[in-house]
JSON list of C-alpha atoms in Angstrom, two decimals:
[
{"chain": "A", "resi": 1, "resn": "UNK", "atom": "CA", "xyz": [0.00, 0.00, 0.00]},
{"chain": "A", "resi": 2, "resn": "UNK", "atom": "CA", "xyz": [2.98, 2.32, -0.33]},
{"chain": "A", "resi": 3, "resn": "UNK", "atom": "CA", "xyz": [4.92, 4.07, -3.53]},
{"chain": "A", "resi": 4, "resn": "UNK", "atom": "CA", "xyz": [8.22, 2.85, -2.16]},
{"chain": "A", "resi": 5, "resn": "UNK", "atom": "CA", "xyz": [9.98, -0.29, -2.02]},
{"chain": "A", "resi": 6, "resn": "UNK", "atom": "CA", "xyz": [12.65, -1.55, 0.76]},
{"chain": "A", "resi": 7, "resn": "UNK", "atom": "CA", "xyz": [16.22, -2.58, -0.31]},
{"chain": "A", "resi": 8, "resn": "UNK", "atom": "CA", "xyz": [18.34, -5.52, 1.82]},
{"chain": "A", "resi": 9, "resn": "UNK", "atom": "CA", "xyz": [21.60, -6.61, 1.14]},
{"chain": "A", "resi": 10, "resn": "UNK", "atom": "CA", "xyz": [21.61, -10.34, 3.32]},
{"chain": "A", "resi": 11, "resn": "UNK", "atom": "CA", "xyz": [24.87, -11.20, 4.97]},
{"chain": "A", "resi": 12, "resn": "UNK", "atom": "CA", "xyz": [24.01, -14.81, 4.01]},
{"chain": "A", "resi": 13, "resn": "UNK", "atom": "CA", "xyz": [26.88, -16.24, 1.60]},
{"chain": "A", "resi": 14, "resn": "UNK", "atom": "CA", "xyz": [24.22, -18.47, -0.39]},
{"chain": "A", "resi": 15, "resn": "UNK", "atom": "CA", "xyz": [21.95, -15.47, -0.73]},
{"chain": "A", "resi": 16, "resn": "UNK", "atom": "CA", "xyz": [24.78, -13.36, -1.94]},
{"chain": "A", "resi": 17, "resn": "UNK", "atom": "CA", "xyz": [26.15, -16.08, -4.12]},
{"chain": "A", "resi": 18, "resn": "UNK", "atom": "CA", "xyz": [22.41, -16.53, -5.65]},
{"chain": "A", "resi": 19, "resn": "UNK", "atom": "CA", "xyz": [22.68, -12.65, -6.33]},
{"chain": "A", "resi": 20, "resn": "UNK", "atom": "CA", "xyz": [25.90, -12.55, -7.46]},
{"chain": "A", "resi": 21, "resn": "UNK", "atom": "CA", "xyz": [25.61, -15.54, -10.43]},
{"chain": "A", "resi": 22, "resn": "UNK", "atom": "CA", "xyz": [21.72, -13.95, -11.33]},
{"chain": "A", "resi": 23, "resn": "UNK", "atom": "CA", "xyz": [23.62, -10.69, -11.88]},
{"chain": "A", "resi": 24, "resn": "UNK", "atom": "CA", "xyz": [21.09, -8.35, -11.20]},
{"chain": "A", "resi": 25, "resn": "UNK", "atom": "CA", "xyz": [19.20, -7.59, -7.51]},
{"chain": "A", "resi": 26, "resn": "UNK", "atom": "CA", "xyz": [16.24, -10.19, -6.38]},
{"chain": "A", "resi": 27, "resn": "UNK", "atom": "CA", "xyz": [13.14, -8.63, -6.33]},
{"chain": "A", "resi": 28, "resn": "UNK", "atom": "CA", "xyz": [11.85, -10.63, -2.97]},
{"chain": "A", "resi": 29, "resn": "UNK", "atom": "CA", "xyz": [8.85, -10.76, -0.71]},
{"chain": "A", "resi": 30, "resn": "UNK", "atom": "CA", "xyz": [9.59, -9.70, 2.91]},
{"chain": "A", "resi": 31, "resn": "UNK", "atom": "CA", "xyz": [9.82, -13.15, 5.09]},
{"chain": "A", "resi": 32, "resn": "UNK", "atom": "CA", "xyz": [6.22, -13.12, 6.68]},
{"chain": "A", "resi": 33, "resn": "UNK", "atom": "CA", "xyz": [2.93, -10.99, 5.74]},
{"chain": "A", "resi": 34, "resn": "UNK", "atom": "CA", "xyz": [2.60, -7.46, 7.03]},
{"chain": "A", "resi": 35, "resn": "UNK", "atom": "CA", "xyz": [1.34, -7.33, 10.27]},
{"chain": "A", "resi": 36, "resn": "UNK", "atom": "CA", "xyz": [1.86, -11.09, 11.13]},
{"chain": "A", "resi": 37, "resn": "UNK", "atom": "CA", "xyz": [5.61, -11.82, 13.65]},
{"chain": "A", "resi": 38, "resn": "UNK", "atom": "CA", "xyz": [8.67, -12.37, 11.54]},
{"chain": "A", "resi": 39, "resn": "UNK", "atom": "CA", "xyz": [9.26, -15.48, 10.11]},
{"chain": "A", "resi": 40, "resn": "UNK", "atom": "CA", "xyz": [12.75, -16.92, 11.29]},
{"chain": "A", "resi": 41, "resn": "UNK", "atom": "CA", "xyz": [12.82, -19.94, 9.33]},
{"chain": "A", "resi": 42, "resn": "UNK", "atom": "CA", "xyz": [11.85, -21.63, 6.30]},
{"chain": "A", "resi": 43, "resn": "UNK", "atom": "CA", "xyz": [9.05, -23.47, 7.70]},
{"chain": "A", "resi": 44, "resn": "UNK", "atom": "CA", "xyz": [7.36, -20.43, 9.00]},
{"chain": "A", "resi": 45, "resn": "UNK", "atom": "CA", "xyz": [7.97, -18.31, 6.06]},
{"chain": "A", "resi": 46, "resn": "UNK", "atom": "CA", "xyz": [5.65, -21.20, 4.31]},
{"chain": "A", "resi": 47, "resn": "UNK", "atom": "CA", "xyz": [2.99, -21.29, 6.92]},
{"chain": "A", "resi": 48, "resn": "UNK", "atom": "CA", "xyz": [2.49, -17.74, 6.10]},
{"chain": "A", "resi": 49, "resn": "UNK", "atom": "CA", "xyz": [3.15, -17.78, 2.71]},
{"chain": "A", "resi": 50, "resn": "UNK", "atom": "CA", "xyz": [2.73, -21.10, 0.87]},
{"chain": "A", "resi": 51, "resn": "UNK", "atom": "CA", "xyz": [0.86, -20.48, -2.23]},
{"chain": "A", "resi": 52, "resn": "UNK", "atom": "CA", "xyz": [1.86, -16.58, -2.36]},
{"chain": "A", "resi": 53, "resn": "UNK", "atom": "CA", "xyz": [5.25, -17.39, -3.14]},
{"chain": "A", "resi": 54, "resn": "UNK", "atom": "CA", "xyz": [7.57, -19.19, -5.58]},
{"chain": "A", "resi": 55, "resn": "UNK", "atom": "CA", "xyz": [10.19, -19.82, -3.88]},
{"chain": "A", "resi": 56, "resn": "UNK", "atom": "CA", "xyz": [12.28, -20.08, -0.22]},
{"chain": "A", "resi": 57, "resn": "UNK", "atom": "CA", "xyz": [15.83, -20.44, 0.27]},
{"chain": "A", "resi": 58, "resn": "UNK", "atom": "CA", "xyz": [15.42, -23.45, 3.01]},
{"chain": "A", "resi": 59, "resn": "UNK", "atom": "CA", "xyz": [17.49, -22.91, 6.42]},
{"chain": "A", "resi": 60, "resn": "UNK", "atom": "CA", "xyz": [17.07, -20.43, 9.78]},
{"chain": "A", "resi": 61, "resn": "UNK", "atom": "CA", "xyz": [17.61, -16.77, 9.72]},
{"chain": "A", "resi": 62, "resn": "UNK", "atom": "CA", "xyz": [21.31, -15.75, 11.24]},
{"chain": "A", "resi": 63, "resn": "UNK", "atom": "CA", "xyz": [19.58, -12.97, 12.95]},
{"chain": "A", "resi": 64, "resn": "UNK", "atom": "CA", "xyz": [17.47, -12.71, 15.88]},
{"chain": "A", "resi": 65, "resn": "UNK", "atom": "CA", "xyz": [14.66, -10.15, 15.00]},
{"chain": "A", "resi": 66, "resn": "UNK", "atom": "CA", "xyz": [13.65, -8.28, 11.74]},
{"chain": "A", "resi": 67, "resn": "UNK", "atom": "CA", "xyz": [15.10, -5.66, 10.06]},
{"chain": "A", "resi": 68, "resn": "UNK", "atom": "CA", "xyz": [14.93, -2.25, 10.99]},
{"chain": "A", "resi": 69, "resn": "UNK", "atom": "CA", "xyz": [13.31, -0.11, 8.21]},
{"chain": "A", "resi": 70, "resn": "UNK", "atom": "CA", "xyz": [14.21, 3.56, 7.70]},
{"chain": "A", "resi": 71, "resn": "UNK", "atom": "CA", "xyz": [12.16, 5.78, 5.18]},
{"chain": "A", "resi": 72, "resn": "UNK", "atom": "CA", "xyz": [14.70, 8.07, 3.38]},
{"chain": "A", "resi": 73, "resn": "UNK", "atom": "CA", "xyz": [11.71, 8.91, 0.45]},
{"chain": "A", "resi": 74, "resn": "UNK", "atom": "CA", "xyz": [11.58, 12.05, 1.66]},
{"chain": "A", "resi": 75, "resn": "UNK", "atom": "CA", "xyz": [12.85, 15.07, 3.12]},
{"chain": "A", "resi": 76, "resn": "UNK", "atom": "CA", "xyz": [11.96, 13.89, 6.78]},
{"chain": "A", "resi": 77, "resn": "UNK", "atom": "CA", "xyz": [13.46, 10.22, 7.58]},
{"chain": "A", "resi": 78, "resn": "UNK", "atom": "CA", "xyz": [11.31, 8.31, 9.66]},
{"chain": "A", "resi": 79, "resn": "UNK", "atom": "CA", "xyz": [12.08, 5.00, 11.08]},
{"chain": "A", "resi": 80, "resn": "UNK", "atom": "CA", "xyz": [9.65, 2.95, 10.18]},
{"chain": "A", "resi": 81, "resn": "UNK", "atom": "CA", "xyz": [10.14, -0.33, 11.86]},
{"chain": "A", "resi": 82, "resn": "UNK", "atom": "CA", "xyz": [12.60, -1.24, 14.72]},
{"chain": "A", "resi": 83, "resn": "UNK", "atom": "CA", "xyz": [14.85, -3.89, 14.46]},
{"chain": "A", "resi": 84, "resn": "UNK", "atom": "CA", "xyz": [18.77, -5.27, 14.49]},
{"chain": "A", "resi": 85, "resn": "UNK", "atom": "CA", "xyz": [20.23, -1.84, 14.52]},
{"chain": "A", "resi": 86, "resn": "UNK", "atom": "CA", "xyz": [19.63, 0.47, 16.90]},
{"chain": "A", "resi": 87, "resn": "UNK", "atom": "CA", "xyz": [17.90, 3.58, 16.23]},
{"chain": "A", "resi": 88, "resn": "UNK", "atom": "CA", "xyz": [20.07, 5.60, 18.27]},
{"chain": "A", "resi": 89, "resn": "UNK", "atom": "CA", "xyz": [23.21, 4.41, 16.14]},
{"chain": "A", "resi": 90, "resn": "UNK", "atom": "CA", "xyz": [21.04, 5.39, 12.92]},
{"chain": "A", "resi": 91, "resn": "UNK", "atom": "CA", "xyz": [20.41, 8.53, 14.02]},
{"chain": "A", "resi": 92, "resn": "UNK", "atom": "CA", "xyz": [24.05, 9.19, 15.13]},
{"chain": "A", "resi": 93, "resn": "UNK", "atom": "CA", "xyz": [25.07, 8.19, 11.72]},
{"chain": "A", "resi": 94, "resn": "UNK", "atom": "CA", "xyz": [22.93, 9.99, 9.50]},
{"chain": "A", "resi": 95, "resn": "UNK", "atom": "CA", "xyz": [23.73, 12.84, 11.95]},
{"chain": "A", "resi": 96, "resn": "UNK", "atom": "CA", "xyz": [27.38, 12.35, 10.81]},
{"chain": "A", "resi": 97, "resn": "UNK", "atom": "CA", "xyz": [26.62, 11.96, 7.40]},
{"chain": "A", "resi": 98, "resn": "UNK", "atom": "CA", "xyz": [24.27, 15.13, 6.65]}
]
């Protein structure tokens, strides 16, 4: 329901491997439905999403929680979703960065 679309790099060497020999970015559901807790494994990312999906790289998630999701679409950058990094170090960085 948005105009924007998220971008992840995964720190998983398969994933990056799969990237690397397709040549061109993966254009990739998120792990579990919006709303709904994060999937952390294969198995739940298919009992939320068998049927909506074509495919799932099989195995666990190296992380512990989702993502954290920053909107930089506009003038005013709004975290949208917490997650593996901490907002204060986000906002320290950008900080630096601006």
């Amino acid at each position: 329901g948005r105009d924007t679309i998220a971008v992840r790099m995964s720190d998983d060497p398969f994933v990056q491997s799969l990237i690397h020999c397709c040549g061109y970015p993966l254009l990739v559901s998120s792990a579990n439905r919006s709303g709904e807790a994060s999937a952390m494994s294969a198995e739940q990312v298919l009992e939320q999403l068998d049927g909506a999906i074509d495919a799932v790289v099989m195995g666990k998630a190296s992380g512990t929680q989702a993502s954290t999701i920053v909107d930089v679409s506009s003038d005013k950058i709004r975290i949208l979703r917490s997650g593996a990094i901490r907002e204060d170090d986000i906002w320290r960085v950008l900080k630096e960065e601006v």
